[in-house]
Amino acid sequence: MAASVHVAQKDLLVVQNLKTYFPVRSGVFQRISAWVRAVDDVSFTVREGETFGLVGESGCGKTTVSRSILRLIPSNAGTVFFDGQDVFNLRANELKALRRNMQIVFQDPYSSLDPRMPVGDIIAESLLIHGVKDRRQRNAVVQEMLAKVGLNPYHAHRYPHEFSGGQRQRIGIARALALNPRFIVCDEPVSALDVSIQSQILNLLKDLQREYGFSYLFVAHDLSVVEHISDRVGVMYLGKLVELTGREDLYREPLHPYTQALMSAIPVPDPRRRRERIVLKGEVPSPLNPPSGCRFHPRCPIAQDICKHEEPAFEEKRPAHFVACHLVEQGGRSTPIN
């Protein structure tokens, strides 16, 4: 495997003010009575050759962001640019061409593979869709991709039920690689796997990135996994980004109270060390009716009156460190609590 390192130079993916709402219908005529604000004004970039981690509690909108970017689900507002192309304004044939460069590895390795198709056909299907008519050429790509993800050539003739969870996820990765994409969404690709298998899949993803130089949007709720693989990290809460910075800055000194609480929950491998745990009270509010002001204020241990009434701006508090919090001043200092 090649050992060349791809240096990030420019923004490959630019997400601006993305909003994705889901309608709630009621009554005999099923009219829209409300909207679930799954993603509400989210902006970030993914650079060439980097891994951008997107983390947060279950239901915060991480997966909706990733699928909105790929146009797997429709969005209500915002723009997504991939290498200068406006993804949301592409016609069907243009979007199909873009699919070669934007792929996804799904969370569940069991339901994401067709149980009635041999593994070789699953991997080759995208090649056939995108015009590779030569069977020998498709078979050659299938064999190459199986080898890249650590599987054997004869596995192409087996069916998904004959594989373990980790092997199925390798098949999903091989399917995403078949078209030689530039950008891959990893939607919690290791959350359904055993811990011992998780490390194997993460190392495989890093090795493939070093070889091919593509970018990842890595969606996860396990902060220790994100720390292992990401270059920059965005933290989401109830449909909004609350903090975004480089991995080292975030894990060394998180600035937002929500991020601090998440970090305090990461297990410490040394039994002689103890970490002060920040326990958040209450439940995550419903995105159907989010709180006014800062959406985190009902659970925030340091919330003040301004947090209840004014929504904080997502601002650069330190160089390349963005935070949405009234109580974090420029320079990353916290406002004294009365």
mmCIF file with all atom_site columns, C-alpha atoms in Angstrom, residues 115-123 135 139 142-143 146 151-163 171:
data_model
loop_
_atom_site.group_PDB
_atom_site.id
_atom_site.type_symbol
_atom_site.label_atom_id
_atom_site.label_alt_id
_atom_site.label_comp_id
_atom_site.label_asym_id
_atom_site.label_entity_id
_atom_site.label_seq_id
_atom_site.pdbx_PDB_ins_code
_atom_site.Cartn_x
_atom_site.Cartn_y
_atom_site.Cartn_z
_atom_site.occupancy
_atom_site.B_iso_or_equiv
_atom_site.pdbx_formal_charge
_atom_site.auth_seq_id
_atom_site.auth_comp_id
_atom_site.auth_asym_id
_atom_site.auth_atom_id
_atom_site.pdbx_PDB_model_num
ATOM 1  C CA . PRO A 1 115 ? -29.251 -10.256 0.940   1.00 0.00 ? 115 PRO A CA 1
ATOM 2  C CA . ARG A 1 116 ? -30.252 -11.655 -2.484  1.00 0.00 ? 116 ARG A CA 1
ATOM 3  C CA . MET A 1 117 ? -27.129 -10.489 -4.320  1.00 0.00 ? 117 MET A CA 1
ATOM 4  C CA . PRO A 1 118 ? -23.632 -11.995 -4.234  1.00 0.00 ? 118 PRO A CA 1
ATOM 5  C CA . VAL A 1 119 ? -20.998 -9.688  -2.826  1.00 0.00 ? 119 VAL A CA 1
ATOM 6  C CA . GLY A 1 120 ? -19.307 -9.294  -6.199  1.00 0.00 ? 120 GLY A CA 1
ATOM 7  C CA . ASP A 1 121 ? -22.557 -8.060  -7.782  1.00 0.00 ? 121 ASP A CA 1
ATOM 8  C CA . ILE A 1 122 ? -23.113 -5.640  -4.882  1.00 0.00 ? 122 ILE A CA 1
ATOM 9  C CA . ILE A 1 123 ? -19.724 -4.026  -5.423  1.00 0.00 ? 123 ILE A CA 1
ATOM 10 C CA . ARG A 1 135 ? -17.883 -7.640  -17.317 1.00 0.00 ? 135 ARG A CA 1
ATOM 11 C CA . ASN A 1 139 ? -14.739 -8.175  -12.145 1.00 0.00 ? 139 ASN A CA 1
ATOM 12 C CA . VAL A 1 142 ? -14.290 -6.072  -7.662  1.00 0.00 ? 142 VAL A CA 1
ATOM 13 C CA . GLN A 1 143 ? -11.234 -8.254  -7.051  1.00 0.00 ? 143 GLN A CA 1
ATOM 14 C CA . LEU A 1 146 ? -11.918 -6.904  -2.076  1.00 0.00 ? 146 LEU A CA 1
ATOM 15 C CA . LEU A 1 151 ? -11.085 -9.934  1.821   1.00 0.00 ? 151 LEU A CA 1
ATOM 16 C CA . ASN A 1 152 ? -10.334 -12.829 -0.535  1.00 0.00 ? 152 ASN A CA 1
ATOM 17 C CA . PRO A 1 153 ? -11.261 -13.162 -4.229  1.00 0.00 ? 153 PRO A CA 1
ATOM 18 C CA . TYR A 1 154 ? -13.619 -16.105 -3.617  1.00 0.00 ? 154 TYR A CA 1
ATOM 19 C CA . HIS A 1 155 ? -15.710 -13.917 -1.294  1.00 0.00 ? 155 HIS A CA 1
ATOM 20 C CA . ALA A 1 156 ? -17.188 -12.303 -4.419  1.00 0.00 ? 156 ALA A CA 1
ATOM 21 C CA . HIS A 1 157 ? -19.407 -15.364 -4.918  1.00 0.00 ? 157 HIS A CA 1
ATOM 22 C CA . ARG A 1 158 ? -20.775 -15.456 -1.378  1.00 0.00 ? 158 ARG A CA 1
ATOM 23 C CA . TYR A 1 159 ? -23.870 -13.751 0.011   1.00 0.00 ? 159 TYR A CA 1
ATOM 24 C CA . PRO A 1 160 ? -23.954 -11.143 2.824   1.00 0.00 ? 160 PRO A CA 1
ATOM 25 C CA . HIS A 1 161 ? -25.428 -13.554 5.405   1.00 0.00 ? 161 HIS A CA 1
ATOM 26 C CA . GLU A 1 162 ? -22.249 -15.652 5.172   1.00 0.00 ? 162 GLU A CA 1
ATOM 27 C CA . PHE A 1 163 ? -20.104 -12.853 6.644   1.00 0.00 ? 163 PHE A CA 1
ATOM 28 C CA . ILE A 1 171 ? -17.851 -4.972  1.842   1.00 0.00 ? 171 ILE A CA 1
#
